[in-house]
Amino acid sequence: MTSTGSLIPLDVAQSFVLDRIEPLSPIALPLLNSSGLVLAVDIESHEDIPPFKNTASDGYAVRAKDTTGASKMNPVLLKVIATIAAGDSIDPTLEPGTAVRIMTGAPVPLSADSIVMVEDTAPYDDQPSMVQVFKQASPGDSIREAGSDISTGQVVLLAGTVLNPAAIGVLASLGYKKVPVYPRPKVGVISTGSELIDTGGISKGMIRDSNRPSLIEAVNKSGFEAIDLGIVPDDAGQLEEAFTKAARKCDAIITSGGVSVGDFDLTKEVLAKLSEGGMRWMQVAIKPAKPFAFGKIAGTPLFGLPGNPVSALVSFELFARPAIRKLMNYPSPYKTLLNATLQDDVARRKDGKVHFLRAVCNSVNGELQATLKLGQKSHMLSQMASANALLVVPDGNGFQAGAKLPVILLDQ
Ligand code: AMP
Ligand code: MG
């Protein structure tokens, strides 16, 4: 797979990259820094959750048999002997004909077997020590048994689970402060090109660097940690220094620019040298984002994305994002494709490539509908800014409105 000029099918190019990616080594990270990361071990509970029998409602803890026959017309009168709030640890003993006022989450007295909800009770005249009960209770009513969510010895989360907010909460409830996970990859982002400046006024021939900010955003939004490594001009010494440093401090490197066939050969020469000949220059059978380079520098994967701003983002989506998700040991590195109904005709000619068109997808009466953006050229970033999907158009002579085609949703 060298730069022979022949087009490489997308799936072959994607597999080439994924096959060369190994997950990073797991580490223990603070729980609150672990959102979206993949759990590295099974989590077995050494405790019951809830840890004690408690009430699911505000009301009165009772012995169910003391409420036999209770109704609105025929209330049962019970004597209130204590009040238990959440956080209390008292355990009053209920004698026949008594009740304990109790708040949600408070421990249920051992001698009570049910809770009457406060809505099914009323004070009795002006006697705060008595309560009227309007509903017969059954044992277990409004009671959350110890271990009813998680029991001691249960494997509650499996290795490979992506930690979502609920999983973080489960780990917190089991007392975890740190959790063994595959780390969040540090992804260095570099823009290459002597025509690039950061901000300020532009002189003739110069443009502002838009790839680095948009790729940094794409990296962070994907749940990785972006490291801004700046602009590097087309200069062999500076490129070599920048790539070498990046490989040392990052888990992956994303560059943009300098990978096309007609490019100034400097970036290629430098990457070829640093990768010890391991860099692969591909012409992938897609539009946009045909040129793509992949290799490793001192073991660190480097994704060489094309310089055109739309191409850079499409290439990130198709190659870099899935591969970096594999570094995190994600169970499925690729996004799930959805089918959307075309609202417009899609005109194209057979050219051996899959086209990725910027589109807006909306769900209308349960159907996903795709409307194309007007500007589809690879430098028209403004049209991508208001798109939320890439429409995947297979090779051929186009499709008519009403056809269904796969889409990659960008906002996920
Ligand atoms: P290249 O891939 O280096 O041949 O660049 C292709 C096109 O993308 C050229 O018009 C470049 O000026 C433009 N380009 C390259 N890098 C950037 C960047 N970081 N931001 C905006 N445009 C870029
Ligand atoms: Mg360039």
CSV table of N, CA and C in Angstrom, one decimal, residues 83-242:
chain,number,residue,atom,x,y,z
A,83,THR,N,-40.0,9.9,65.3
A,83,THR,CA,-39.8,10.4,63.9
A,83,THR,C,-38.4,10.0,63.5
A,84,ILE,N,-38.3,9.5,62.2
A,84,ILE,CA,-37.0,9.2,61.7
A,84,ILE,C,-36.7,9.9,60.4
A,85,ALA,N,-35.7,10.8,60.4
A,85,ALA,CA,-35.3,11.5,59.2
A,85,ALA,C,-34.2,10.8,58.4
A,86,ALA,N,-34.0,11.1,57.1
A,86,ALA,CA,-32.9,10.5,56.4
A,86,ALA,C,-31.6,10.9,57.1
A,87,GLY,N,-30.7,9.9,57.3
A,87,GLY,CA,-29.5,10.2,58.0
A,87,GLY,C,-29.5,9.8,59.5
A,88,ASP,N,-30.7,9.6,60.1
A,88,ASP,CA,-30.9,9.1,61.5
A,88,ASP,C,-30.5,7.6,61.5
A,89,SER,N,-30.1,7.2,62.8
A,89,SER,CA,-29.8,5.8,62.9
A,89,SER,C,-30.6,5.1,64.0
A,90,ILE,N,-31.7,5.8,64.5
A,90,ILE,CA,-32.5,5.2,65.6
A,90,ILE,C,-33.3,4.0,65.1
A,91,ASP,N,-33.7,3.1,66.0
A,91,ASP,CA,-34.5,2.0,65.6
A,91,ASP,C,-35.6,1.7,66.7
A,92,PRO,N,-36.6,2.6,66.7
A,92,PRO,CA,-37.6,2.5,67.7
A,92,PRO,C,-38.4,1.2,67.5
A,93,THR,N,-38.9,0.6,68.6
A,93,THR,CA,-39.7,-0.7,68.4
A,93,THR,C,-41.2,-0.4,68.4
A,94,LEU,N,-41.8,-0.9,67.3
A,94,LEU,CA,-43.3,-0.7,67.2
A,94,LEU,C,-44.0,-1.8,68.0
A,95,GLU,N,-44.8,-1.3,68.9
A,95,GLU,CA,-45.7,-2.2,69.6
A,95,GLU,C,-47.0,-2.2,68.8
A,96,PRO,N,-47.9,-3.1,69.0
A,96,PRO,CA,-49.2,-3.1,68.3
A,96,PRO,C,-49.9,-1.8,68.5
A,97,GLY,N,-50.5,-1.2,67.4
A,97,GLY,CA,-51.2,0.0,67.4
A,97,GLY,C,-50.3,1.3,67.3
A,98,THR,N,-49.1,1.1,67.0
A,98,THR,CA,-48.2,2.3,66.9
A,98,THR,C,-47.6,2.4,65.5
A,99,ALA,N,-47.1,3.7,65.2
A,99,ALA,CA,-46.5,4.0,63.9
A,99,ALA,C,-45.3,4.9,64.2
A,100,VAL,N,-44.4,5.0,63.2
A,100,VAL,CA,-43.3,5.9,63.3
A,100,VAL,C,-43.3,6.8,62.1
A,101,ARG,N,-43.3,8.1,62.3
A,101,ARG,CA,-43.2,9.1,61.2
A,101,ARG,C,-41.8,8.9,60.5
A,102,ILE,N,-41.8,8.8,59.2
A,102,ILE,CA,-40.5,8.5,58.5
A,102,ILE,C,-40.4,9.2,57.2
A,103,MET,N,-39.1,9.7,56.9
A,103,MET,CA,-38.9,10.5,55.7
A,103,MET,C,-38.1,9.6,54.6
A,104,THR,N,-38.3,9.9,53.4
A,104,THR,CA,-37.7,9.1,52.3
A,104,THR,C,-36.2,8.9,52.5
A,105,GLY,N,-35.8,7.7,52.4
A,105,GLY,CA,-34.3,7.4,52.6
A,105,GLY,C,-33.9,7.0,54.0
A,106,ALA,N,-34.8,7.3,54.9
A,106,ALA,CA,-34.5,6.9,56.3
A,106,ALA,C,-34.6,5.4,56.6
A,107,PRO,N,-33.8,4.9,57.6
A,107,PRO,CA,-33.8,3.5,57.8
A,107,PRO,C,-35.2,3.1,58.4
A,108,VAL,N,-35.7,2.0,57.9
A,108,VAL,CA,-37.0,1.5,58.4
A,108,VAL,C,-36.8,0.7,59.7
A,109,PRO,N,-37.5,0.9,60.8
A,109,PRO,CA,-37.4,0.2,62.0
A,109,PRO,C,-37.5,-1.3,61.7
A,110,LEU,N,-36.7,-2.1,62.4
A,110,LEU,CA,-36.7,-3.6,62.2
A,110,LEU,C,-38.1,-4.2,62.5
A,111,SER,N,-38.8,-3.6,63.4
A,111,SER,CA,-40.1,-4.1,63.8
A,111,SER,C,-41.2,-3.7,62.8
A,112,ALA,N,-40.9,-2.8,61.9
A,112,ALA,CA,-42.0,-2.4,60.9
A,112,ALA,C,-41.8,-3.2,59.6
A,113,ASP,N,-42.9,-3.5,58.9
A,113,ASP,CA,-42.8,-4.3,57.7
A,113,ASP,C,-43.4,-3.5,56.5
A,114,SER,N,-43.8,-2.3,56.7
A,114,SER,CA,-44.4,-1.6,55.5
A,114,SER,C,-44.5,-0.1,55.9
A,115,ILE,N,-44.6,0.7,54.8
A,115,ILE,CA,-44.8,2.2,55.0
A,115,ILE,C,-46.1,2.6,54.4
A,116,VAL,N,-46.9,3.4,55.2
A,116,VAL,CA,-48.1,4.0,54.6
A,116,VAL,C,-47.7,5.4,54.1
A,117,MET,N,-48.0,5.7,52.8
A,117,MET,CA,-47.6,7.0,52.3
A,117,MET,C,-48.3,8.1,53.0
A,118,VAL,N,-47.7,9.2,53.1
A,118,VAL,CA,-48.2,10.3,53.9
A,118,VAL,C,-49.6,10.8,53.3
A,119,GLU,N,-49.7,10.6,51.9
A,119,GLU,CA,-50.9,10.9,51.2
A,119,GLU,C,-52.1,10.1,51.7
A,120,ASP,N,-51.8,8.9,52.3
A,120,ASP,CA,-52.9,8.0,52.7
A,120,ASP,C,-53.1,8.2,54.2
A,121,THR,N,-52.7,9.3,54.8
A,121,THR,CA,-52.9,9.5,56.2
A,121,THR,C,-53.4,11.0,56.5
A,122,ALA,N,-53.8,11.2,57.7
A,122,ALA,CA,-54.1,12.6,58.1
A,122,ALA,C,-53.9,12.7,59.6
A,123,PRO,N,-53.6,14.0,60.1
A,123,PRO,CA,-53.5,14.1,61.5
A,123,PRO,C,-54.9,13.8,62.2
A,124,TYR,N,-54.9,13.5,63.4
A,124,TYR,CA,-56.1,13.2,64.1
A,124,TYR,C,-56.5,14.3,65.0
A,125,ASP,N,-57.6,15.0,64.7
A,125,ASP,CA,-57.9,16.2,65.5
A,125,ASP,C,-56.7,17.1,65.7
A,126,ASP,N,-56.5,17.5,66.9
A,126,ASP,CA,-55.3,18.3,67.3
A,126,ASP,C,-54.3,17.5,68.0
A,127,GLN,N,-54.4,16.2,67.8
A,127,GLN,CA,-53.4,15.3,68.6
A,127,GLN,C,-52.3,14.9,67.8
A,128,PRO,N,-51.1,15.6,67.9
A,128,PRO,CA,-50.0,15.3,67.1
A,128,PRO,C,-49.4,13.9,67.4
A,129,SER,N,-49.8,13.3,68.5
A,129,SER,CA,-49.3,11.9,68.8
A,129,SER,C,-50.1,10.8,68.1
A,130,MET,N,-51.2,11.2,67.4
A,130,MET,CA,-52.0,10.2,66.7
A,130,MET,C,-52.1,10.5,65.2
A,131,VAL,N,-52.2,9.4,64.4
A,131,VAL,CA,-52.4,9.6,63.0
A,131,VAL,C,-53.5,8.7,62.5
A,132,GLN,N,-54.3,9.2,61.5
A,132,GLN,CA,-55.4,8.4,60.9
A,132,GLN,C,-54.8,7.8,59.7
A,133,VAL,N,-55.0,6.5,59.5
A,133,VAL,CA,-54.5,5.8,58.3
A,133,VAL,C,-55.7,5.3,57.5
A,134,PHE,N,-55.7,5.8,56.2
A,134,PHE,CA,-56.9,5.5,55.3
A,134,PHE,C,-56.7,4.3,54.4
A,135,LYS,N,-55.6,3.7,54.4
A,135,LYS,CA,-55.4,2.6,53.5
A,135,LYS,C,-54.7,1.4,54.2
A,136,GLN,N,-55.2,0.2,53.9
A,136,GLN,CA,-54.6,-1.0,54.5
A,136,GLN,C,-53.2,-1.2,53.8
A,137,ALA,N,-52.2,-1.4,54.6
A,137,ALA,CA,-50.8,-1.7,54.1
A,137,ALA,C,-50.6,-3.2,53.9
A,138,SER,N,-49.7,-3.5,52.9
A,138,SER,CA,-49.3,-4.9,52.7
A,138,SER,C,-47.8,-4.9,53.0
A,139,PRO,N,-47.3,-6.0,53.6
A,139,PRO,CA,-45.9,-6.1,54.0
A,139,PRO,C,-45.0,-5.8,52.7
A,140,GLY,N,-44.0,-4.9,52.9
A,140,GLY,CA,-43.1,-4.6,51.8
A,140,GLY,C,-43.5,-3.3,51.1
A,141,ASP,N,-44.7,-2.7,51.4
A,141,ASP,CA,-45.1,-1.5,50.7
A,141,ASP,C,-44.1,-0.4,51.0
A,142,SER,N,-43.6,0.3,49.9
A,142,SER,CA,-42.7,1.4,49.9
A,142,SER,C,-41.4,1.1,50.7
A,143,ILE,N,-41.0,-0.1,50.7
A,143,ILE,CA,-39.7,-0.5,51.4
A,143,ILE,C,-38.7,-0.9,50.3
A,144,ARG,N,-37.5,-0.3,50.5
A,144,ARG,CA,-36.4,-0.7,49.6
A,144,ARG,C,-35.4,-1.5,50.4
A,145,GLU,N,-35.4,-2.8,50.1
A,145,GLU,CA,-34.6,-3.8,50.9
A,145,GLU,C,-33.1,-3.5,50.7
A,146,ALA,N,-32.3,-3.8,51.7
A,146,ALA,CA,-30.8,-3.7,51.6
A,146,ALA,C,-30.4,-4.6,50.4
A,147,GLY,N,-29.5,-4.1,49.5
A,147,GLY,CA,-29.1,-5.0,48.4
A,147,GLY,C,-30.0,-5.1,47.3
A,148,SER,N,-31.2,-4.3,47.3
A,148,SER,CA,-32.1,-4.5,46.2
A,148,SER,C,-31.7,-3.9,44.9
A,149,ASP,N,-30.7,-3.0,44.9
A,149,ASP,CA,-30.1,-2.5,43.7
A,149,ASP,C,-28.8,-3.3,43.3
A,150,ILE,N,-27.9,-3.4,44.3
A,150,ILE,CA,-26.7,-4.1,44.1
A,150,ILE,C,-26.5,-5.0,45.3
A,151,SER,N,-26.2,-6.3,45.1
A,151,SER,CA,-25.9,-7.1,46.2
A,151,SER,C,-24.4,-7.5,46.4
A,152,THR,N,-24.0,-7.8,47.6
A,152,THR,CA,-22.6,-8.1,47.8
A,152,THR,C,-22.2,-9.3,46.9
A,153,GLY,N,-21.1,-9.2,46.3
A,153,GLY,CA,-20.6,-10.3,45.4
A,153,GLY,C,-21.1,-10.2,44.0
A,154,GLN,N,-22.0,-9.3,43.7
A,154,GLN,CA,-22.5,-9.1,42.3
A,154,GLN,C,-21.4,-8.4,41.5
A,155,VAL,N,-21.2,-8.9,40.2
A,155,VAL,CA,-20.4,-8.1,39.3
A,155,VAL,C,-21.3,-7.1,38.7
A,156,VAL,N,-21.1,-5.8,39.0
A,156,VAL,CA,-22.1,-4.8,38.7
A,156,VAL,C,-21.7,-4.1,37.4
A,157,LEU,N,-20.4,-4.0,37.1
A,157,LEU,CA,-20.0,-3.4,35.8
A,157,LEU,C,-18.9,-4.3,35.2
A,158,LEU,N,-19.1,-4.6,33.9
A,158,LEU,CA,-18.1,-5.5,33.2
A,158,LEU,C,-17.0,-4.6,32.6
A,159,ALA,N,-15.8,-5.2,32.6
A,159,ALA,CA,-14.6,-4.6,31.8
A,159,ALA,C,-15.2,-4.4,30.4
A,160,GLY,N,-14.8,-3.2,29.9
A,160,GLY,CA,-15.3,-2.9,28.5
A,160,GLY,C,-16.4,-1.9,28.6
A,161,THR,N,-17.0,-1.7,29.8
A,161,THR,CA,-18.1,-0.8,29.9
A,161,THR,C,-17.6,0.7,29.6
A,162,VAL,N,-18.3,1.4,28.8
A,162,VAL,CA,-18.0,2.8,28.7
A,162,VAL,C,-18.7,3.6,29.8
A,163,LEU,N,-17.9,4.3,30.6
A,163,LEU,CA,-18.5,4.9,31.8
A,163,LEU,C,-19.4,6.1,31.5
A,164,ASN,N,-20.7,5.9,31.7
A,164,ASN,CA,-21.6,7.0,31.5
A,164,ASN,C,-22.0,7.6,32.9
A,165,PRO,N,-22.8,8.6,32.9
A,165,PRO,CA,-23.1,9.2,34.2
A,165,PRO,C,-23.6,8.2,35.3
A,166,ALA,N,-24.5,7.3,34.9
A,166,ALA,CA,-25.0,6.3,35.8
A,166,ALA,C,-23.9,5.4,36.3
A,167,ALA,N,-23.0,4.9,35.4
A,167,ALA,CA,-21.9,4.1,35.9
A,167,ALA,C,-21.0,4.8,36.9
A,168,ILE,N,-20.7,6.1,36.6
A,168,ILE,CA,-19.9,6.9,37.5
A,168,ILE,C,-20.6,6.9,38.9
A,169,GLY,N,-21.9,7.1,38.9
A,169,GLY,CA,-22.7,7.1,40.1
A,169,GLY,C,-22.6,5.7,40.8
A,170,VAL,N,-22.7,4.6,40.1
A,170,VAL,CA,-22.6,3.3,40.7
A,170,VAL,C,-21.3,3.2,41.4
A,171,LEU,N,-20.2,3.6,40.7
A,171,LEU,CA,-18.8,3.5,41.3
A,171,LEU,C,-18.7,4.4,42.6
A,172,ALA,N,-19.3,5.5,42.5
A,172,ALA,CA,-19.3,6.4,43.7
A,172,ALA,C,-20.1,5.8,44.8
A,173,SER,N,-21.2,5.1,44.5
A,173,SER,CA,-22.0,4.6,45.6
A,173,SER,C,-21.2,3.4,46.2
A,174,LEU,N,-20.3,2.8,45.5
A,174,LEU,CA,-19.5,1.7,46.1
A,174,LEU,C,-18.2,2.2,46.7
A,175,GLY,N,-18.0,3.5,46.7
A,175,GLY,CA,-16.9,4.1,47.4
A,175,GLY,C,-15.6,4.3,46.6
A,176,TYR,N,-15.7,4.1,45.3
A,176,TYR,CA,-14.5,4.3,44.5
A,176,TYR,C,-14.1,5.7,44.3
A,177,LYS,N,-12.9,6.0,44.6
A,177,LYS,CA,-12.4,7.4,44.3
A,177,LYS,C,-11.6,7.4,43.0
A,178,LYS,N,-10.9,6.3,42.8
A,178,LYS,CA,-10.2,6.1,41.5
A,178,LYS,C,-10.7,4.8,40.8
A,179,VAL,N,-10.6,4.8,39.5
A,179,VAL,CA,-11.1,3.6,38.8
A,179,VAL,C,-10.2,3.2,37.7
A,180,PRO,N,-10.0,1.9,37.5
A,180,PRO,CA,-9.1,1.4,36.5
A,180,PRO,C,-9.7,1.5,35.1
A,181,VAL,N,-9.1,2.3,34.3
A,181,VAL,CA,-9.7,2.6,32.9
A,181,VAL,C,-8.5,2.7,31.9
A,182,TYR,N,-8.9,2.6,30.6
A,182,TYR,CA,-8.0,3.0,29.6
A,182,TYR,C,-7.9,4.5,29.5
A,183,PRO,N,-6.7,5.1,29.5
A,183,PRO,CA,-6.6,6.5,29.7
A,183,PRO,C,-7.2,7.3,28.5
A,184,ARG,N,-7.5,8.6,28.8
A,184,ARG,CA,-7.9,9.5,27.7
A,184,ARG,C,-6.7,9.8,26.8
A,185,PRO,N,-6.7,9.5,25.6
A,185,PRO,CA,-5.5,9.7,24.8
A,185,PRO,C,-5.2,11.2,24.6
A,186,LYS,N,-3.9,11.5,24.8
A,186,LYS,CA,-3.4,12.9,24.5
A,186,LYS,C,-3.1,13.0,23.0
A,187,VAL,N,-3.8,13.9,22.4
A,187,VAL,CA,-3.7,14.0,20.9
A,187,VAL,C,-3.1,15.3,20.5
A,188,GLY,N,-1.9,15.3,20.0
A,188,GLY,CA,-1.2,16.5,19.6
A,188,GLY,C,-1.8,16.9,18.2
A,189,VAL,N,-2.1,18.2,18.1
A,189,VAL,CA,-2.6,18.7,16.8
A,189,VAL,C,-1.7,19.7,16.2
A,190,ILE,N,-1.2,19.4,15.0
A,190,ILE,CA,-0.2,20.3,14.3
A,190,ILE,C,-0.8,20.7,13.0
A,191,SER,N,-0.6,22.0,12.7
A,191,SER,CA,-0.9,22.5,11.3
A,191,SER,C,0.4,22.7,10.6
A,192,THR,N,0.5,22.2,9.4
A,192,THR,CA,1.8,22.4,8.6
A,192,THR,C,1.4,23.2,7.4
A,193,GLY,N,2.4,24.1,7.1
A,193,GLY,CA,2.2,24.9,5.9
A,193,GLY,C,2.8,26.3,6.1
A,194,SER,N,3.6,26.8,5.2
A,194,SER,CA,4.2,28.1,5.3
A,194,SER,C,3.3,29.3,5.0
A,195,GLU,N,2.1,28.9,4.5
A,195,GLU,CA,1.1,30.0,4.2
A,195,GLU,C,0.2,30.3,5.4
A,196,LEU,N,0.4,29.6,6.6
A,196,LEU,CA,-0.5,29.7,7.7
A,196,LEU,C,-0.1,30.7,8.7
A,197,ILE,N,-1.0,31.5,9.2
A,197,ILE,CA,-0.8,32.3,10.4
A,197,ILE,C,-1.9,32.1,11.4
A,198,ASP,N,-1.7,32.4,12.6
A,198,ASP,CA,-2.7,32.2,13.7
A,198,ASP,C,-3.8,33.2,13.7
A,199,THR,N,-3.5,34.4,14.0
A,199,THR,CA,-4.5,35.5,14.0
A,199,THR,C,-3.9,36.7,13.4
A,200,GLY,N,-4.6,37.8,13.4
A,200,GLY,CA,-4.1,39.1,13.0
A,200,GLY,C,-4.3,39.3,11.5
A,201,GLY,N,-3.7,40.4,11.0
A,201,GLY,CA,-3.9,40.7,9.6
A,201,GLY,C,-3.2,39.7,8.7
A,202,ILE,N,-3.7,39.5,7.5
A,202,ILE,CA,-3.0,38.6,6.6
A,202,ILE,C,-2.4,39.3,5.4
A,203,SER,N,-1.2,39.0,5.1
A,203,SER,CA,-0.6,39.5,3.9
A,203,SER,C,-0.8,38.6,2.7
A,204,LYS,N,-0.5,39.0,1.5
A,204,LYS,CA,-0.8,38.3,0.3
A,204,LYS,C,-0.2,36.9,0.4
A,205,GLY,N,-1.0,35.9,0.0
A,205,GLY,CA,-0.5,34.5,0.0
A,205,GLY,C,-0.7,33.8,1.3
A,206,MET,N,-1.0,34.5,2.3
A,206,MET,CA,-1.2,33.9,3.6
A,206,MET,C,-2.7,33.6,3.9
A,207,ILE,N,-2.9,32.6,4.8
A,207,ILE,CA,-4.3,32.4,5.3
A,207,ILE,C,-4.2,32.1,6.7
A,208,ARG,N,-5.4,32.3,7.4
A,208,ARG,CA,-5.4,31.9,8.8
A,208,ARG,C,-5.6,30.4,9.0
A,209,ASP,N,-5.0,29.9,10.0
A,209,ASP,CA,-5.1,28.4,10.2
A,209,ASP,C,-6.4,28.1,10.8
A,210,SER,N,-7.3,27.4,10.0
A,210,SER,CA,-8.6,27.0,10.6
A,210,SER,C,-8.6,25.6,11.0
A,211,ASN,N,-7.7,24.8,10.4
A,211,ASN,CA,-7.7,23.3,10.7
A,211,ASN,C,-7.4,23.0,12.2
A,212,ARG,N,-6.4,23.7,12.7
A,212,ARG,CA,-6.0,23.4,14.1
A,212,ARG,C,-7.1,23.6,15.1
A,213,PRO,N,-7.7,24.8,15.1
A,213,PRO,CA,-8.8,25.0,16.0
A,213,PRO,C,-10.0,24.0,15.7
A,214,SER,N,-10.3,23.8,14.5
A,214,SER,CA,-11.5,22.9,14.3
A,214,SER,C,-11.1,21.4,14.7
A,215,LEU,N,-9.9,21.0,14.4
A,215,LEU,CA,-9.5,19.6,14.8
A,215,LEU,C,-9.3,19.5,16.3
A,216,ILE,N,-8.8,20.6,17.0
A,216,ILE,CA,-8.7,20.5,18.4
A,216,ILE,C,-10.1,20.4,19.0
A,217,GLU,N,-11.1,21.1,18.4
A,217,GLU,CA,-12.5,21.0,18.9
A,217,GLU,C,-13.0,19.6,18.6
A,218,ALA,N,-12.7,19.0,17.5
A,218,ALA,CA,-13.2,17.7,17.1
A,218,ALA,C,-12.6,16.6,18.1
A,219,VAL,N,-11.3,16.8,18.4
A,219,VAL,CA,-10.6,15.9,19.3
A,219,VAL,C,-11.3,16.0,20.7
A,220,ASN,N,-11.4,17.1,21.2
A,220,ASN,CA,-12.0,17.3,22.6
A,220,ASN,C,-13.5,16.8,22.6
A,221,LYS,N,-14.2,17.1,21.6
A,221,LYS,CA,-15.6,16.7,21.5
A,221,LYS,C,-15.7,15.1,21.4
A,222,SER,N,-14.7,14.5,20.9
A,222,SER,CA,-14.7,13.0,20.8
A,222,SER,C,-14.4,12.4,22.1
A,223,GLY,N,-14.0,13.2,23.1
A,223,GLY,CA,-13.7,12.6,24.4
A,223,GLY,C,-12.2,12.4,24.6
A,224,PHE,N,-11.4,12.9,23.6
A,224,PHE,CA,-9.9,12.8,23.8
A,224,PHE,C,-9.4,14.1,24.3
A,225,GLU,N,-8.1,14.1,24.6
A,225,GLU,CA,-7.5,15.4,25.2
A,225,GLU,C,-6.6,16.0,24.1
A,226,ALA,N,-7.0,17.1,23.6
A,226,ALA,CA,-6.2,17.8,22.5
A,226,ALA,C,-5.0,18.5,23.2
A,227,ILE,N,-3.9,18.5,22.5
A,227,ILE,CA,-2.8,19.3,22.8
A,227,ILE,C,-2.4,20.1,21.6
A,228,ASP,N,-2.4,21.4,21.8
A,228,ASP,CA,-2.2,22.4,20.7
A,228,ASP,C,-0.7,22.5,20.5
A,229,LEU,N,-0.3,22.0,19.3
A,229,LEU,CA,1.2,22.0,19.0
A,229,LEU,C,1.5,23.0,17.9
A,230,GLY,N,0.6,23.9,17.7
A,230,GLY,CA,0.9,25.1,16.8
A,230,GLY,C,1.0,24.8,15.3
A,231,ILE,N,1.5,25.9,14.7
A,231,ILE,CA,1.7,25.8,13.2
A,231,ILE,C,3.2,25.6,13.0
A,232,VAL,N,3.5,24.7,12.0
A,232,VAL,CA,4.9,24.5,11.7
A,232,VAL,C,5.0,24.8,10.2
A,233,PRO,N,5.9,25.7,9.8
A,233,PRO,CA,6.1,26.0,8.4
A,233,PRO,C,6.7,24.9,7.6
A,234,ASP,N,6.7,24.9,6.3
A,234,ASP,CA,7.3,23.9,5.5
A,234,ASP,C,8.8,24.0,5.5
A,235,ASP,N,9.4,23.5,6.6
A,235,ASP,CA,10.8,23.6,6.8
A,235,ASP,C,11.2,22.3,7.5
A,236,ALA,N,12.2,21.6,6.8
A,236,ALA,CA,12.5,20.3,7.3
A,236,ALA,C,12.9,20.2,8.8
A,237,GLY,N,13.8,21.1,9.2
A,237,GLY,CA,14.3,21.1,10.5
A,237,GLY,C,13.2,21.3,11.5
A,238,GLN,N,12.3,22.3,11.2
A,238,GLN,CA,11.2,22.6,12.2
A,238,GLN,C,10.2,21.5,12.2
A,239,LEU,N,9.9,20.9,11.1
A,239,LEU,CA,9.0,19.8,11.0
A,239,LEU,C,9.5,18.6,11.8
A,240,GLU,N,10.8,18.3,11.6
A,240,GLU,CA,11.4,17.2,12.3
A,240,GLU,C,11.3,17.4,13.9
A,241,GLU,N,11.6,18.6,14.3
A,241,GLU,CA,11.6,18.9,15.7
A,241,GLU,C,10.2,18.8,16.3
A,242,ALA,N,9.2,19.3,15.5
A,242,ALA,CA,7.9,19.3,16.0
A,242,ALA,C,7.3,17.9,16.1
